Amino acid sequence: MRESNAMELFESAPVSQAVWKSALPAMAAMLMTLIYNLADTFFIGQTHDALQVAAVSLVMPVFLMFMAVGTVFGIGGTSVISRALGQGRTEYAKKVCAFCMWGCVAAGVAASALFLIFMDEILSLAGASPDTWDHARSYLTIVSLGGPFVLISSCYSNVVRAEGRPAQAMMGQILGNLLNVVLDPIMILGFRWNISGAAIATVIGNAAGAIYYILYFVRGKSALSVSIKDFTLREQVCRGVLAIGVPAALGSLLMSVSQIILNSQMTRYDDMAVAGMGVAMKAATITGMVCMGLGQGVQPLLGYCAGAGLWKRFKKALRFSLAFSLALGAAMTALCYLFVHQIVGAFLTDASAYSYAVQFSRILLTTSFLFGVFYVLISALQAMGAATPALIINLSRQGIIFIPTLFILQSIIGITGLVWAQPAADLLSTGLALLLYGRVCRRMAQSSGHAGSV
């Protein structure tokens, strides 16, 4: 009965209601994730040591590589599970869910080991200077120890939504992030552990989120499973998850790589420029994280509709989501632009770093209103199982388009060119997403009369 009620939201509830109920918990969870991300930088900023802020800015893209591995199982699993449930294949969905669980455990242990073994090489690539090296090493060593927890928490904040349980998915994220936010001031300022305290709080928060999701399945509140007896690599379980998950993860991975390249180029100018860029990206992330939550929230709904062949409903849900995402992105961007001084001032007191951050924030915010449209289109392609177009788009925004643009604009206008590369990549990648989505729809229309209504 519980499963039936959850699927009713996907199948027969009014489209606007289905989008709202699917997306709002995901957006709330991403907002909480945003607060947690901001909290680390905010409380480290209260030490009045801009070098520690710079160190966090340097290692955060490296830490996000852990999140990218979780994306393989989270986004890939969500796509396969939601389509399987739309087709009535519950047992298959259970096997996919169990594969994601044990895949996260194995990948988390392997990733932790690699990060610890190659720590010095990673810090060199990240652009750590002699002044930021010890701070960055302390933070990254501690968070590396929590690899499996990071992956499980990241993965199941997505997978739980696949069975129509956005509220439960949200609670796991909020629990972990809220605990992190509470622990940050205690460990950073109270215990005077500084940047190491932020890392310890991050590990504890992710562990709490992972345990919540494991208990959710173990207590039988889900139709899915994380039991080892349901784990399998057969029946195209592994292939199905990786086909969607790897393109999504490559996008996250390239985002980390591009930030590392950006930071390494910034260090040529000034460590304070690195600190300023880190805070500027926080300002742009305020819009990005909420819009990403919208995209992730509607993906299970779109995936269910695709799996069940409900193409008219798919089209209505997508149109509503795109309109909502554009309005949301514009409103969030306007607020961030109006309060840019207040946002930057919450993190930085050093005059030079503050000046950089305000200038860079205004540049990054020029195209942040498009974030919602971009993430909804990505989610639509993933929901349809269009692995190759999703791969192309994810590789483009932070890789194929961004990285060359970074060096081209730097050679033309110097340090500000490094910042303008992101808005340029946002414009081009959103246009590419629209183009490829239209192409997928035309191809589906040719192969199925029903698909023509997408």
Coordinates of N, CA and C in Angstrom, one line a residue, residues 253-417:
L253 N 33.1 15.3 -11.8 CA 34.5 15.1 -11.8 C 35.2 16.3 -12.5
L254 N 34.7 16.6 -13.7 CA 35.3 17.7 -14.5 C 35.1 19.0 -13.8
M255 N 34.0 19.1 -13.1 CA 33.8 20.4 -12.3 C 34.9 20.5 -11.3
S256 N 35.3 19.4 -10.6 CA 36.4 19.4 -9.7 C 37.7 19.7 -10.4
V257 N 38.0 19.0 -11.5 CA 39.2 19.3 -12.2 C 39.3 20.7 -12.7
S258 N 38.2 21.2 -13.2 CA 38.3 22.6 -13.7 C 38.5 23.6 -12.6
Q259 N 37.9 23.3 -11.4 CA 38.2 24.2 -10.3 C 39.6 24.1 -9.8
I260 N 40.2 22.9 -9.9 CA 41.6 22.8 -9.5 C 42.5 23.5 -10.5
I261 N 42.2 23.4 -11.8 CA 42.9 24.2 -12.8 C 42.8 25.7 -12.6
L262 N 41.6 26.1 -12.3 CA 41.3 27.5 -12.1 C 42.1 28.0 -10.9
N263 N 42.0 27.2 -9.7 CA 42.8 27.6 -8.5 C 44.3 27.7 -8.8
S264 N 44.8 26.7 -9.5 CA 46.2 26.7 -9.8 C 46.6 27.9 -10.6
Q265 N 45.8 28.3 -11.6 CA 46.1 29.5 -12.3 C 45.9 30.8 -11.5
M266 N 45.0 30.8 -10.5 CA 44.8 31.9 -9.6 C 46.0 32.1 -8.7
T267 N 46.6 31.0 -8.3 CA 47.7 31.2 -7.4 C 48.9 31.9 -8.1
R268 N 48.9 32.0 -9.4 CA 50.0 32.7 -10.1 C 49.9 34.2 -9.7
Y269 N 48.7 34.6 -9.4 CA 48.5 36.1 -9.1 C 48.6 36.3 -7.6
D270 N 47.8 35.6 -6.8 CA 47.8 35.9 -5.4 C 47.0 34.9 -4.6
D271 N 47.4 34.5 -3.4 CA 46.6 33.6 -2.6 C 45.3 34.2 -2.2
M272 N 45.3 35.6 -2.1 CA 44.0 36.3 -1.8 C 43.0 36.2 -2.9
A273 N 43.5 36.1 -4.1 CA 42.6 35.9 -5.3 C 42.0 34.5 -5.2
V274 N 42.7 33.5 -4.7 CA 42.1 32.2 -4.5 C 41.0 32.2 -3.5
A275 N 41.3 32.9 -2.4 CA 40.3 33.1 -1.3 C 39.1 33.8 -1.9
G276 N 39.3 34.9 -2.6 CA 38.2 35.6 -3.2 C 37.4 34.8 -4.2
M277 N 38.1 34.0 -5.0 CA 37.3 33.2 -6.0 C 36.5 32.1 -5.3
G278 N 37.1 31.6 -4.2 CA 36.4 30.5 -3.4 C 35.1 31.1 -2.9
V279 N 35.1 32.3 -2.4 CA 33.9 32.9 -1.8 C 32.9 33.3 -2.9
A280 N 33.5 33.8 -4.1 CA 32.6 34.2 -5.2 C 31.8 33.0 -5.7
M281 N 32.5 31.8 -5.7 CA 31.8 30.6 -6.2 C 30.8 30.2 -5.2
K282 N 30.9 30.5 -3.9 CA 29.9 30.2 -2.9 C 28.7 31.1 -3.2
A283 N 28.9 32.3 -3.6 CA 27.8 33.2 -3.9 C 27.0 32.7 -5.1
A284 N 27.7 32.2 -6.2 CA 27.0 31.7 -7.3 C 26.4 30.3 -7.0
T285 N 26.9 29.6 -6.1 CA 26.4 28.3 -5.7 C 25.1 28.4 -5.0
I286 N 24.8 29.5 -4.4 CA 23.5 29.7 -3.8 C 22.3 29.5 -4.8
T287 N 22.5 30.0 -6.0 CA 21.5 29.7 -7.0 C 21.7 28.3 -7.6
G288 N 22.9 27.9 -7.8 CA 23.2 26.6 -8.4 C 22.7 25.5 -7.6
M289 N 22.8 25.4 -6.3 CA 22.5 24.3 -5.5 C 20.9 24.1 -5.5
V290 N 20.2 25.3 -5.3 CA 18.8 25.2 -5.3 C 18.2 24.7 -6.6
C291 N 18.8 25.2 -7.7 CA 18.3 24.8 -9.0 C 18.7 23.3 -9.3
M292 N 19.8 22.9 -8.8 CA 20.2 21.5 -8.9 C 19.2 20.6 -8.2
G293 N 18.8 21.0 -7.0 CA 17.8 20.3 -6.3 C 16.5 20.1 -7.1
L294 N 16.1 21.2 -7.8 CA 14.9 21.1 -8.6 C 15.1 20.0 -9.7
G295 N 16.3 20.1 -10.4 CA 16.5 19.1 -11.4 C 16.5 17.7 -10.9
Q296 N 17.2 17.4 -9.8 CA 17.3 16.1 -9.2 C 15.9 15.7 -8.7
G297 N 15.1 16.6 -8.2 CA 13.8 16.2 -7.6 C 12.8 15.8 -8.7
V298 N 12.9 16.3 -9.9 CA 11.9 16.0 -10.9 C 12.4 14.8 -11.7
Q299 N 13.7 14.4 -11.6 CA 14.1 13.2 -12.4 C 13.4 11.9 -12.2
P300 N 13.1 11.5 -10.9 CA 12.3 10.3 -10.7 C 10.9 10.4 -11.3
L301 N 10.3 11.5 -11.3 CA 9.0 11.7 -11.9 C 9.1 11.5 -13.4
L302 N 10.0 12.2 -14.0 CA 10.2 12.1 -15.4 C 10.6 10.6 -15.8
G303 N 11.5 10.0 -15.0 CA 11.9 8.6 -15.3 C 10.8 7.7 -15.2
Y304 N 9.9 7.8 -14.2 CA 8.7 7.0 -14.1 C 7.8 7.1 -15.3
C305 N 7.6 8.4 -15.8 CA 6.8 8.6 -16.9 C 7.4 8.0 -18.2
A306 N 8.7 8.1 -18.3 CA 9.4 7.5 -19.5 C 9.2 6.0 -19.4
G307 N 9.5 5.4 -18.3 CA 9.4 3.9 -18.2 C 8.0 3.4 -18.4
A308 N 7.0 4.2 -18.0 CA 5.6 3.7 -18.2 C 5.0 4.2 -19.5
G309 N 5.7 4.9 -20.3 CA 5.3 5.4 -21.6 C 4.3 6.5 -21.5
L310 N 4.3 7.2 -20.4 CA 3.3 8.3 -20.2 C 3.9 9.6 -20.8
W311 N 4.0 9.7 -22.1 CA 4.8 10.8 -22.7 C 4.1 12.1 -22.7
K312 N 2.8 12.2 -22.7 CA 2.1 13.4 -22.6 C 2.3 14.0 -21.2
R313 N 2.3 13.1 -20.2 CA 2.5 13.6 -18.8 C 4.0 14.0 -18.6
F314 N 4.9 13.3 -19.3 CA 6.3 13.7 -19.3 C 6.5 15.1 -19.8
K315 N 5.8 15.4 -20.9 CA 6.0 16.7 -21.6 C 5.4 17.8 -20.7
K316 N 4.3 17.6 -20.1 CA 3.7 18.6 -19.2 C 4.6 18.8 -18.0
A317 N 5.1 17.8 -17.4 CA 5.9 17.9 -16.2 C 7.2 18.7 -16.6
L318 N 7.8 18.4 -17.8 CA 9.0 19.0 -18.2 C 8.8 20.5 -18.4
R319 N 7.7 20.8 -19.1 CA 7.4 22.2 -19.4 C 7.2 23.0 -18.1
F320 N 6.5 22.5 -17.2 CA 6.2 23.1 -15.9 C 7.6 23.3 -15.2
S321 N 8.4 22.3 -15.2 CA 9.7 22.3 -14.5 C 10.6 23.4 -15.1
L322 N 10.6 23.5 -16.4 CA 11.5 24.5 -17.1 C 11.0 25.9 -16.8
A323 N 9.7 26.1 -16.8 CA 9.2 27.5 -16.5 C 9.5 27.9 -15.1
F324 N 9.3 26.9 -14.2 CA 9.6 27.2 -12.8 C 11.1 27.4 -12.5
S325 N 11.9 26.6 -13.2 CA 13.4 26.7 -13.0 C 13.9 28.0 -13.5
L326 N 13.4 28.5 -14.6 CA 13.8 29.8 -15.1 C 13.4 31.0 -14.2
A327 N 12.2 30.9 -13.6 CA 11.8 31.9 -12.7 C 12.6 31.9 -11.4
L328 N 12.8 30.7 -10.9 CA 13.5 30.5 -9.7 C 15.0 31.0 -9.9
G329 N 15.6 30.6 -11.0 CA 17.0 31.0 -11.2 C 17.1 32.5 -11.3
A330 N 16.2 33.2 -12.0 CA 16.2 34.6 -12.1 C 16.0 35.3 -10.7
A331 N 15.1 34.8 -9.9 CA 14.9 35.4 -8.6 C 16.1 35.2 -7.7
M332 N 16.6 34.0 -7.7 CA 17.8 33.8 -6.8 C 19.0 34.6 -7.2
T333 N 19.2 34.7 -8.5 CA 20.3 35.5 -9.0 C 20.2 37.0 -8.7
A334 N 19.0 37.5 -8.8 CA 18.7 38.9 -8.4 C 19.0 39.2 -7.0
L335 N 18.6 38.2 -6.1 CA 18.8 38.4 -4.7 C 20.3 38.4 -4.3
C336 N 21.0 37.4 -4.9 CA 22.5 37.3 -4.7 C 23.2 38.6 -5.2
Y337 N 22.8 39.1 -6.3 CA 23.5 40.3 -6.9 C 23.2 41.5 -6.0
L338 N 22.0 41.6 -5.5 CA 21.7 42.8 -4.6 C 22.4 42.7 -3.3
F339 N 22.6 41.5 -2.8 CA 23.3 41.4 -1.5 C 24.7 40.8 -1.6
V340 N 25.4 41.1 -2.7 CA 26.7 40.5 -2.9 C 27.7 41.0 -1.8
H341 N 27.6 42.3 -1.4 CA 28.5 42.8 -0.4 C 28.3 42.1 0.9
Q342 N 27.1 41.9 1.3 CA 26.8 41.2 2.6 C 27.2 39.7 2.5
I343 N 27.0 39.1 1.4 CA 27.4 37.7 1.3 C 28.9 37.5 1.4
V344 N 29.7 38.4 0.7 CA 31.1 38.3 0.7 C 31.6 38.7 2.1
G345 N 31.0 39.7 2.7 CA 31.5 40.2 4.0 C 31.3 39.2 5.1
A346 N 30.4 38.2 4.9 CA 30.2 37.2 5.9 C 31.4 36.2 6.0
F347 N 32.2 36.1 4.9 CA 33.3 35.2 4.9 C 34.7 35.8 5.0
L348 N 34.8 37.0 4.5 CA 36.1 37.6 4.4 C 36.3 38.9 5.1
T349 N 37.4 39.2 5.8 CA 37.7 40.5 6.4 C 38.9 41.1 5.7
D350 N 39.8 40.3 5.1 CA 40.9 40.8 4.4 C 40.5 41.7 3.2
A351 N 41.0 42.9 3.2 CA 40.5 43.9 2.2 C 40.8 43.4 0.7
S352 N 41.9 42.8 0.5 CA 42.3 42.4 -0.8 C 41.4 41.2 -1.3
A353 N 41.2 40.2 -0.4 CA 40.4 39.1 -0.7 C 38.9 39.5 -0.9
Y354 N 38.5 40.4 -0.1 CA 37.1 41.0 -0.2 C 36.9 41.6 -1.6
S355 N 37.8 42.4 -2.0 CA 37.7 43.1 -3.3 C 37.6 42.1 -4.4
Y356 N 38.5 41.1 -4.4 CA 38.5 40.1 -5.4 C 37.1 39.4 -5.4
A357 N 36.6 39.0 -4.3 CA 35.4 38.2 -4.2 C 34.2 39.0 -4.7
V358 N 34.1 40.3 -4.4 CA 32.9 41.1 -4.9 C 33.0 41.2 -6.5
Q359 N 34.2 41.5 -7.0 CA 34.3 41.6 -8.4 C 34.0 40.2 -9.1
F360 N 34.5 39.1 -8.6 CA 34.3 37.8 -9.2 C 32.9 37.3 -9.1
S361 N 32.3 37.7 -7.9 CA 30.9 37.3 -7.7 C 30.0 37.9 -8.8
R362 N 30.2 39.2 -9.1 CA 29.3 39.8 -10.1 C 29.5 39.2 -11.4
I363 N 30.7 38.8 -11.8 CA 30.9 38.1 -13.0 C 30.2 36.8 -13.1
L364 N 30.3 36.0 -12.1 CA 29.8 34.6 -12.1 C 28.2 34.7 -12.1
L365 N 27.7 35.7 -11.5 CA 26.2 35.8 -11.4 C 25.5 36.2 -12.7
T366 N 26.3 36.6 -13.7 CA 25.7 37.1 -15.0 C 24.9 36.0 -15.7
T367 N 25.2 34.7 -15.5 CA 24.5 33.6 -16.2 C 23.9 32.6 -15.2
S368 N 23.9 32.9 -13.9 CA 23.4 31.9 -13.0 C 21.9 31.7 -13.1
F369 N 21.2 32.6 -13.7 CA 19.7 32.4 -13.9 C 19.4 31.2 -14.8
L370 N 20.4 30.8 -15.6 CA 20.2 29.6 -16.5 C 20.4 28.3 -15.8
F371 N 20.9 28.3 -14.6 CA 21.2 27.0 -13.9 C 20.1 26.0 -13.9
G372 N 18.9 26.5 -13.5 CA 17.7 25.7 -13.4 C 17.4 25.0 -14.7
V373 N 17.4 25.8 -15.8 CA 17.0 25.2 -17.1 C 18.0 24.1 -17.5
F374 N 19.3 24.4 -17.2 CA 20.4 23.4 -17.5 C 20.2 22.1 -16.8
Y375 N 19.9 22.2 -15.5 CA 19.8 21.0 -14.7 C 18.5 20.2 -15.0
V376 N 17.4 20.9 -15.3 CA 16.2 20.2 -15.6 C 16.4 19.4 -16.9
L377 N 17.0 20.0 -17.9 CA 17.3 19.4 -19.2 C 18.2 18.1 -19.0
I378 N 19.2 18.3 -18.2 CA 20.1 17.1 -17.9 C 19.3 16.0 -17.3
S379 N 18.4 16.3 -16.3 CA 17.6 15.3 -15.6 C 16.6 14.7 -16.6
A380 N 16.1 15.4 -17.5 CA 15.2 14.9 -18.5 C 15.9 13.8 -19.4
L381 N 17.1 14.2 -19.9 CA 17.9 13.2 -20.7 C 18.2 12.0 -19.9
Q382 N 18.6 12.1 -18.6 CA 18.9 11.0 -17.8 C 17.7 10.1 -17.5
A383 N 16.6 10.8 -17.3 CA 15.3 10.0 -17.1 C 14.9 9.2 -18.3
M384 N 15.2 9.7 -19.5 CA 14.9 9.0 -20.7 C 15.9 7.9 -21.1
G385 N 17.0 7.8 -20.3 CA 18.0 6.8 -20.6 C 18.9 7.2 -21.7
A386 N 19.0 8.5 -22.0 CA 19.8 9.0 -23.1 C 21.2 9.2 -22.6
A387 N 22.0 8.1 -22.5 CA 23.3 8.2 -21.9 C 24.3 9.0 -22.7
T388 N 24.3 8.9 -24.0 CA 25.3 9.6 -24.8 C 25.1 11.1 -24.8
P389 N 23.9 11.6 -25.0 CA 23.7 13.1 -25.0 C 24.0 13.6 -23.6
A390 N 23.6 12.9 -22.5 CA 23.9 13.3 -21.2 C 25.5 13.4 -20.9
L391 N 26.2 12.4 -21.5 CA 27.6 12.4 -21.4 C 28.2 13.6 -22.1
I392 N 27.7 13.9 -23.3 CA 28.3 15.1 -24.1 C 28.1 16.4 -23.3
I393 N 26.9 16.5 -22.7 CA 26.6 17.8 -22.0 C 27.4 17.9 -20.8
N394 N 27.5 16.8 -20.0 CA 28.3 16.9 -18.8 C 29.8 17.1 -19.0
L395 N 30.3 16.5 -20.1 CA 31.7 16.8 -20.5 C 31.9 18.2 -21.0
S396 N 30.9 18.8 -21.5 CA 31.1 20.1 -22.2 C 31.1 21.2 -21.2
R397 N 30.2 21.3 -20.3 CA 30.1 22.5 -19.4 C 31.4 22.7 -18.6
Q398 N 31.9 21.7 -18.0 CA 33.1 21.9 -17.2 C 34.4 21.3 -17.8
G399 N 34.3 20.9 -19.0 CA 35.5 20.3 -19.6 C 35.8 20.8 -21.0
I400 N 35.1 20.3 -22.0 CA 35.3 20.6 -23.4 C 35.2 22.1 -23.7
I401 N 34.2 22.7 -23.1 CA 34.0 24.1 -23.3 C 34.7 25.0 -22.3
F402 N 34.6 24.6 -21.0 CA 35.2 25.5 -20.0 C 36.7 25.6 -20.0
I403 N 37.4 24.5 -20.0 CA 38.8 24.5 -19.8 C 39.5 25.3 -21.0
P404 N 39.2 25.0 -22.2 CA 39.9 25.8 -23.3 C 39.5 27.3 -23.2
T405 N 38.2 27.6 -22.8 CA 37.8 29.0 -22.7 C 38.6 29.7 -21.6
L406 N 38.9 28.9 -20.5 CA 39.6 29.4 -19.4 C 41.0 30.0 -19.8
F407 N 41.7 29.2 -20.6 CA 43.0 29.6 -21.0 C 43.0 30.7 -22.1
I408 N 42.0 30.6 -23.0 CA 41.8 31.7 -24.0 C 41.5 33.0 -23.4
L409 N 40.6 33.1 -22.5 CA 40.2 34.4 -21.9 C 41.3 34.9 -21.0
Q410 N 42.0 34.0 -20.3 CA 43.1 34.4 -19.5 C 44.2 35.1 -20.3
S411 N 44.5 34.5 -21.5 CA 45.5 35.1 -22.3 C 45.1 36.5 -22.9
I412 N 43.8 36.7 -22.9 CA 43.3 38.0 -23.5 C 43.1 39.1 -22.4
I413 N 42.5 38.7 -21.3 CA 42.2 39.7 -20.3 C 42.7 39.4 -18.9
G414 N 43.6 38.4 -18.8 CA 44.2 38.2 -17.5 C 43.4 37.5 -16.5
I415 N 43.5 37.9 -15.2 CA 42.8 37.2 -14.1 C 41.3 37.2 -14.3
T416 N 40.7 38.3 -14.8 CA 39.3 38.3 -14.9 C 38.8 37.3 -16.0
G417 N 39.7 37.0 -16.9 CA 39.4 36.1 -18.0 C 39.1 34.7 -17.4

